[in-house]
Coordinates of C-alpha atoms and ligand atoms in Angstrom, one line a residue:
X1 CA -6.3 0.0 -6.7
X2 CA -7.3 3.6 -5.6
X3 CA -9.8 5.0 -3.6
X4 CA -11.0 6.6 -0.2
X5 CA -10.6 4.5 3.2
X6 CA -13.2 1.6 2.7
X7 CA -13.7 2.1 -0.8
X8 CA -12.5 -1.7 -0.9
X9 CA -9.4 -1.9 -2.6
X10 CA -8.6 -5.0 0.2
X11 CA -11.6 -7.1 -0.8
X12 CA -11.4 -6.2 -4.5
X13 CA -7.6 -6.5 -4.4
X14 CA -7.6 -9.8 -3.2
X15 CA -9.9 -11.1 -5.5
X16 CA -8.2 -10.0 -8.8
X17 CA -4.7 -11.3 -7.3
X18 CA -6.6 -14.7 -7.1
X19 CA -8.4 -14.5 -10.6
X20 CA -5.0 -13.8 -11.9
X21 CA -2.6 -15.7 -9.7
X22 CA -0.1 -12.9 -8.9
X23 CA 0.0 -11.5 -5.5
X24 CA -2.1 -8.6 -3.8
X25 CA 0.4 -6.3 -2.5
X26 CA -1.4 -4.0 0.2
X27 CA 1.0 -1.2 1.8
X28 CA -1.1 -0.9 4.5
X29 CA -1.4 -4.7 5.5
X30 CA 2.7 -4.8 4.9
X31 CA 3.2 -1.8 7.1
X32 CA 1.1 -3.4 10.1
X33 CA 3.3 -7.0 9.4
X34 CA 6.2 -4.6 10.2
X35 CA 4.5 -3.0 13.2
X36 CA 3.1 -6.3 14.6
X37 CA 6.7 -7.9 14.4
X38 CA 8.3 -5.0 16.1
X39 CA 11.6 -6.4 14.3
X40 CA 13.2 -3.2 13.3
X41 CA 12.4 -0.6 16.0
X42 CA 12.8 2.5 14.0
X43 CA 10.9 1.2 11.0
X44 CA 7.9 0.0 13.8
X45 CA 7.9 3.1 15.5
X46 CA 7.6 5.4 12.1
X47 CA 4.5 2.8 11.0
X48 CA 2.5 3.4 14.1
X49 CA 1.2 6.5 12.5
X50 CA -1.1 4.1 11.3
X51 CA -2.8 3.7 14.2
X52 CA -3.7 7.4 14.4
X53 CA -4.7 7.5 10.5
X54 CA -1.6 9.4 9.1
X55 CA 0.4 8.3 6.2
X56 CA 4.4 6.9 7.1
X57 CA 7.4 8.5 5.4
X58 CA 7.2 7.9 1.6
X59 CA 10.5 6.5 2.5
X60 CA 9.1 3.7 4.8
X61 CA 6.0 2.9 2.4
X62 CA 8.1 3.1 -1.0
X63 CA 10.8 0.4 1.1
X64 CA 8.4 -2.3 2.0
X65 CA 6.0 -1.9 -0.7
X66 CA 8.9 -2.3 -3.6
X67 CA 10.8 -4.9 -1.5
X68 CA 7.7 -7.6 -2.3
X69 CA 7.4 -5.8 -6.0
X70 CA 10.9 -7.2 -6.6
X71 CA 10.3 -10.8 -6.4
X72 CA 6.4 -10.0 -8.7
X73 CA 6.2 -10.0 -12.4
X74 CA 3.1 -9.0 -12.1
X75 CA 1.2 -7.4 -9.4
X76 CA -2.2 -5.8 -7.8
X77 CA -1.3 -2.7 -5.9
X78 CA -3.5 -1.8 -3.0
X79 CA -2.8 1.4 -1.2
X80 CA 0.1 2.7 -2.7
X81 CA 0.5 5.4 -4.5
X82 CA -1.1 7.6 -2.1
X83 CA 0.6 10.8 -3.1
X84 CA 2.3 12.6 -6.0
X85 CA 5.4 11.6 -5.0
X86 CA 5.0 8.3 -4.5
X87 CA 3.0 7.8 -8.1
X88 CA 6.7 9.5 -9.3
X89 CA 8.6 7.3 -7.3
X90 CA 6.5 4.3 -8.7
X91 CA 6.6 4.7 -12.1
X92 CA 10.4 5.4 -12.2
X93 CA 10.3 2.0 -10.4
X94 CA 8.6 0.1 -12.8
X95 CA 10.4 1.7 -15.9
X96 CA 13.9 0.7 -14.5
X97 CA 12.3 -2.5 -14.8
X98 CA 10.6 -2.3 -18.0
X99 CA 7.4 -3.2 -17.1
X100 CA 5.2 0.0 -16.4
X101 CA 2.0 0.2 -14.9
X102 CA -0.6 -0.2 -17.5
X103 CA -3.7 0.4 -15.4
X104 CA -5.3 2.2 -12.1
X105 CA -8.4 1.0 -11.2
X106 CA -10.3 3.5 -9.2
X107 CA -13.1 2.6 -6.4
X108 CA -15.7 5.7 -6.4
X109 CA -17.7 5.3 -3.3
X110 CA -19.4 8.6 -1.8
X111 CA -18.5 9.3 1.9
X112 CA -21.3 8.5 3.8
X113 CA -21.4 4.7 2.5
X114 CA -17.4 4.6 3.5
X115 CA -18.6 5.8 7.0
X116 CA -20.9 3.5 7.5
X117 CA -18.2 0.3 6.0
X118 CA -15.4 1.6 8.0
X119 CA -17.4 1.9 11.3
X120 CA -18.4 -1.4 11.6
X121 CA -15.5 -3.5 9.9
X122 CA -14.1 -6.6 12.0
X123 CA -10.6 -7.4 10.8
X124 CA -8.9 -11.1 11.6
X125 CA -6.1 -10.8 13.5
X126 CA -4.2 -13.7 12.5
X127 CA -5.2 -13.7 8.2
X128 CA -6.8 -10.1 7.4
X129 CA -9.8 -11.3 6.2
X130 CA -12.3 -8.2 6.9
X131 CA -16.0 -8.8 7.7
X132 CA -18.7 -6.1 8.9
X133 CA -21.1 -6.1 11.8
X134 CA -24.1 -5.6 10.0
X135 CA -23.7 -5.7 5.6
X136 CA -21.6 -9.1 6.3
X137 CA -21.4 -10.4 9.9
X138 CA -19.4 -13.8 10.7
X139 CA -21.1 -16.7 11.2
X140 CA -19.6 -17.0 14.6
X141 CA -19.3 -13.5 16.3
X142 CA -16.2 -12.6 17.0
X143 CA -14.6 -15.2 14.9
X144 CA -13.0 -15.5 11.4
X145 CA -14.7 -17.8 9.2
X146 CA -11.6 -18.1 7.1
X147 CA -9.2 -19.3 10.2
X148 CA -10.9 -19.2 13.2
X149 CA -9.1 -16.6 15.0
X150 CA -10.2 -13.3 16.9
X151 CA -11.9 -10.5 14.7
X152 CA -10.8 -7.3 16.1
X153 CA -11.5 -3.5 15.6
X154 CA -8.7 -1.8 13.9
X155 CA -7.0 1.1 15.8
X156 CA -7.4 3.4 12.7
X157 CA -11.4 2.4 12.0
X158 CA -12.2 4.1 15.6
X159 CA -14.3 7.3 14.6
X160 CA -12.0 10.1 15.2
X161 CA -9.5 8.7 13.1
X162 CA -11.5 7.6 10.3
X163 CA -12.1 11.3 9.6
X164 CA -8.5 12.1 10.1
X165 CA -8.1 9.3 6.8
X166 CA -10.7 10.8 5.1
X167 CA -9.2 14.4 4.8
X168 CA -5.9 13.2 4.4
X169 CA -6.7 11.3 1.3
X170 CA -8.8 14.2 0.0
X171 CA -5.9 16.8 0.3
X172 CA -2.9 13.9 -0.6
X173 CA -4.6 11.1 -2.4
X174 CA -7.0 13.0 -4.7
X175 CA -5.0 14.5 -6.6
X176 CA -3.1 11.0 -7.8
X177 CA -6.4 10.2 -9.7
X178 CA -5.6 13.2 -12.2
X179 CA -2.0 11.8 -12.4
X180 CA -3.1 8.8 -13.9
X181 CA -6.2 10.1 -15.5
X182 CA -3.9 13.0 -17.6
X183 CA -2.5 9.8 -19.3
X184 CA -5.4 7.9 -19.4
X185 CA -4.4 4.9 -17.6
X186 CA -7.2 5.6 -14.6
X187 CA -10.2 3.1 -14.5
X188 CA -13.2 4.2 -12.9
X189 CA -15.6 1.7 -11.2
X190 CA -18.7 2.3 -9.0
X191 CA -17.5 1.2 -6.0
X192 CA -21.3 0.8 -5.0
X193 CA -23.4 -2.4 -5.0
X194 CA -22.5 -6.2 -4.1
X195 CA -18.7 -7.2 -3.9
X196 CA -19.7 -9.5 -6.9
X197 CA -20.9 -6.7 -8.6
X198 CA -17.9 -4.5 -7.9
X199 CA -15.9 -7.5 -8.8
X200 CA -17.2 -8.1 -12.4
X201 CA -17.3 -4.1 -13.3
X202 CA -13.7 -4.2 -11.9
X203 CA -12.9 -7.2 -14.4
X204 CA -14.7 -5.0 -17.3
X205 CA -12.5 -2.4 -16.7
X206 CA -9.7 -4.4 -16.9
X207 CA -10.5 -6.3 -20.2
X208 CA -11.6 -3.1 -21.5
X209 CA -7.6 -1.8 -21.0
X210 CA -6.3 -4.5 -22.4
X211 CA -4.3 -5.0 -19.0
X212 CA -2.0 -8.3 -18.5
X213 CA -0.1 -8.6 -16.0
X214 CA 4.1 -8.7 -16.0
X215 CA 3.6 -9.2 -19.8
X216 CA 2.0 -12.8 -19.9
Ligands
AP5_1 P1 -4.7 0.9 4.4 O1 -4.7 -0.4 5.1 O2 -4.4 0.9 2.9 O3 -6.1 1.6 4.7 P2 -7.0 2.5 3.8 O4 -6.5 3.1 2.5 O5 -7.5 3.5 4.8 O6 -8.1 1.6 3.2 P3 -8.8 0.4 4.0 O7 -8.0 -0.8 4.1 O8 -9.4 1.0 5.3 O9 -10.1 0.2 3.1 P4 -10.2 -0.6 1.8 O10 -10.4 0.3 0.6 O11 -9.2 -1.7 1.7 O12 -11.6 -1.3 2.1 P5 -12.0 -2.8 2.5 O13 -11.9 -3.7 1.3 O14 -11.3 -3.2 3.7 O15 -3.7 1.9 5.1 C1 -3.7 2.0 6.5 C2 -2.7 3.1 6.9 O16 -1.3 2.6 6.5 C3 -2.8 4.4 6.3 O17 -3.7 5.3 6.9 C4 -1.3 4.9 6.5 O18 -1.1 5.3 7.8 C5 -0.5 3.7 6.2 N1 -0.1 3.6 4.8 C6 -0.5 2.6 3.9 N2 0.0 2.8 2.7 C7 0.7 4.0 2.8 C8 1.5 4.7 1.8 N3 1.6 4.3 0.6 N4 2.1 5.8 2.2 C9 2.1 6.2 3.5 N5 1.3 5.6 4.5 C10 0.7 4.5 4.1 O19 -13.6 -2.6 2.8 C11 -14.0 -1.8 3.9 C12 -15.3 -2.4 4.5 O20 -16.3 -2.4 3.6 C13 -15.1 -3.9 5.0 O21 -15.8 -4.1 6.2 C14 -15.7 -4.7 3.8 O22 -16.3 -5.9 4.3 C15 -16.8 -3.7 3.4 N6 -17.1 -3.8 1.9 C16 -16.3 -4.0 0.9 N7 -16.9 -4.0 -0.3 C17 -18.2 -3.7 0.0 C18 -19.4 -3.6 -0.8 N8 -19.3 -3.7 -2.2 N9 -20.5 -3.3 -0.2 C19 -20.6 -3.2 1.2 N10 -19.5 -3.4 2.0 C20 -18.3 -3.6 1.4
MG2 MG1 -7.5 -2.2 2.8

């Protein structure tokens, strides 16, 4: 899954993990695991640049993210690649495994509709569900329908760090789309429109590229 900061690769990732019973594997929710745990210091320290809305070492991400792909046949990727390098580091990855990537779904969403998700998103604590203020409030406020526990603010969706994502991805994350569109594996979906919307132009997309996942 690509796409800017609130584009929803998290709400469309989880769904397609669940349609196709593999796991969602989201760099960012692994990284904050790692920070929350505080069980390796150096790692934790390194990953709270993503509190201020700056990318880890491609070190750091490429480590956690491939440590869950090893156990996944097949897999949907949510936040990683997010550079060159790490699309590189990726698909040498996958072909020493000898299953390669077949598809990248990208989530087009213009930047004042990511403003306006990212601003008001209210993220459980305890299971990640995300919710929004206003386009989809809790039924309790402040309260996770999915688990009951606290909805919280996260450090990076504060205003003057949302920006700070939003240039970064332009200048570092861009230019991955044209790495997988030069060999036509990128997907492009509106990213625009109801989350069941999104979902079924996502599934199009997907049956359109003939996609199956760790070769079932
Ligand atoms: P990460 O957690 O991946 O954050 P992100 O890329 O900034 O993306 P988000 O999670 O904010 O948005 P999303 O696209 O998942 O949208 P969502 O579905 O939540 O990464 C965080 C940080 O970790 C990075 O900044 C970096 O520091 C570090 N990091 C991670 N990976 C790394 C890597 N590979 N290398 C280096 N560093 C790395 O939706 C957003 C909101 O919109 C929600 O409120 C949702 O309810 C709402 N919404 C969703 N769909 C719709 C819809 N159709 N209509 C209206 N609202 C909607
Ligand atoms: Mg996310």
């Amino acid at each position: 899954m690509l796409g800017p900061p609130g584009s929803g690769k998290g709400t469309q990732g989880v769904r397609l993990a669940e349609r196709f019973g593999v796991p969602h594997v989201a760099s960012g929710d692994l990284l904050r695991r790692v920070v929350a745990s505080g069980e390796d210091s150096e790692l934790a320290r390194a990953a709270r640049a993503i509190d201020e809305g700056r990318f880890v070492s491609d070190e750091i991400a490429s480590g956690v993210v491939f440590r869950e792909l090893d156990t996944a046949a097949g897999f949907i990727l949510d936040g990683y690649p997010r550079n060159l390098r790490q699309a590189e580091l990726l698909d040498a990855y996958l072909h020493r495994r000898e299953s390669p990537l077949f598809c990248a779904l990208y989530l087009s969403v213009a930047e004042e509709g990511l403003l306006k998700r990212l601003a008001g998103r209210l993220t459980c604590e305890n299971c990640g569900e995300t919710f929004h203020i206003t386009l989809e409030p809790p039924k309790v406020a402040g309260i996770c329908d999915n688990c009951g526990a606290t909805l919280i603010v996260r450090e990076d969706d504060h205003p003057d760090r949302i920006w700070v994502r939003l240039q970064i991805y332009a200048e570092r994350t861009r230019p991955v789309l044209d790495y997988y569109r030069n060999d036509n594996r990128l997907r492009r979906v509106d990213g625009v429109g109801t989350q069941d919307a999104v979902f079924e132009r996502c599934l199009q997309e997907l049956t359109d590229a003939n996609v199956t996942f760790g070769g079932v």
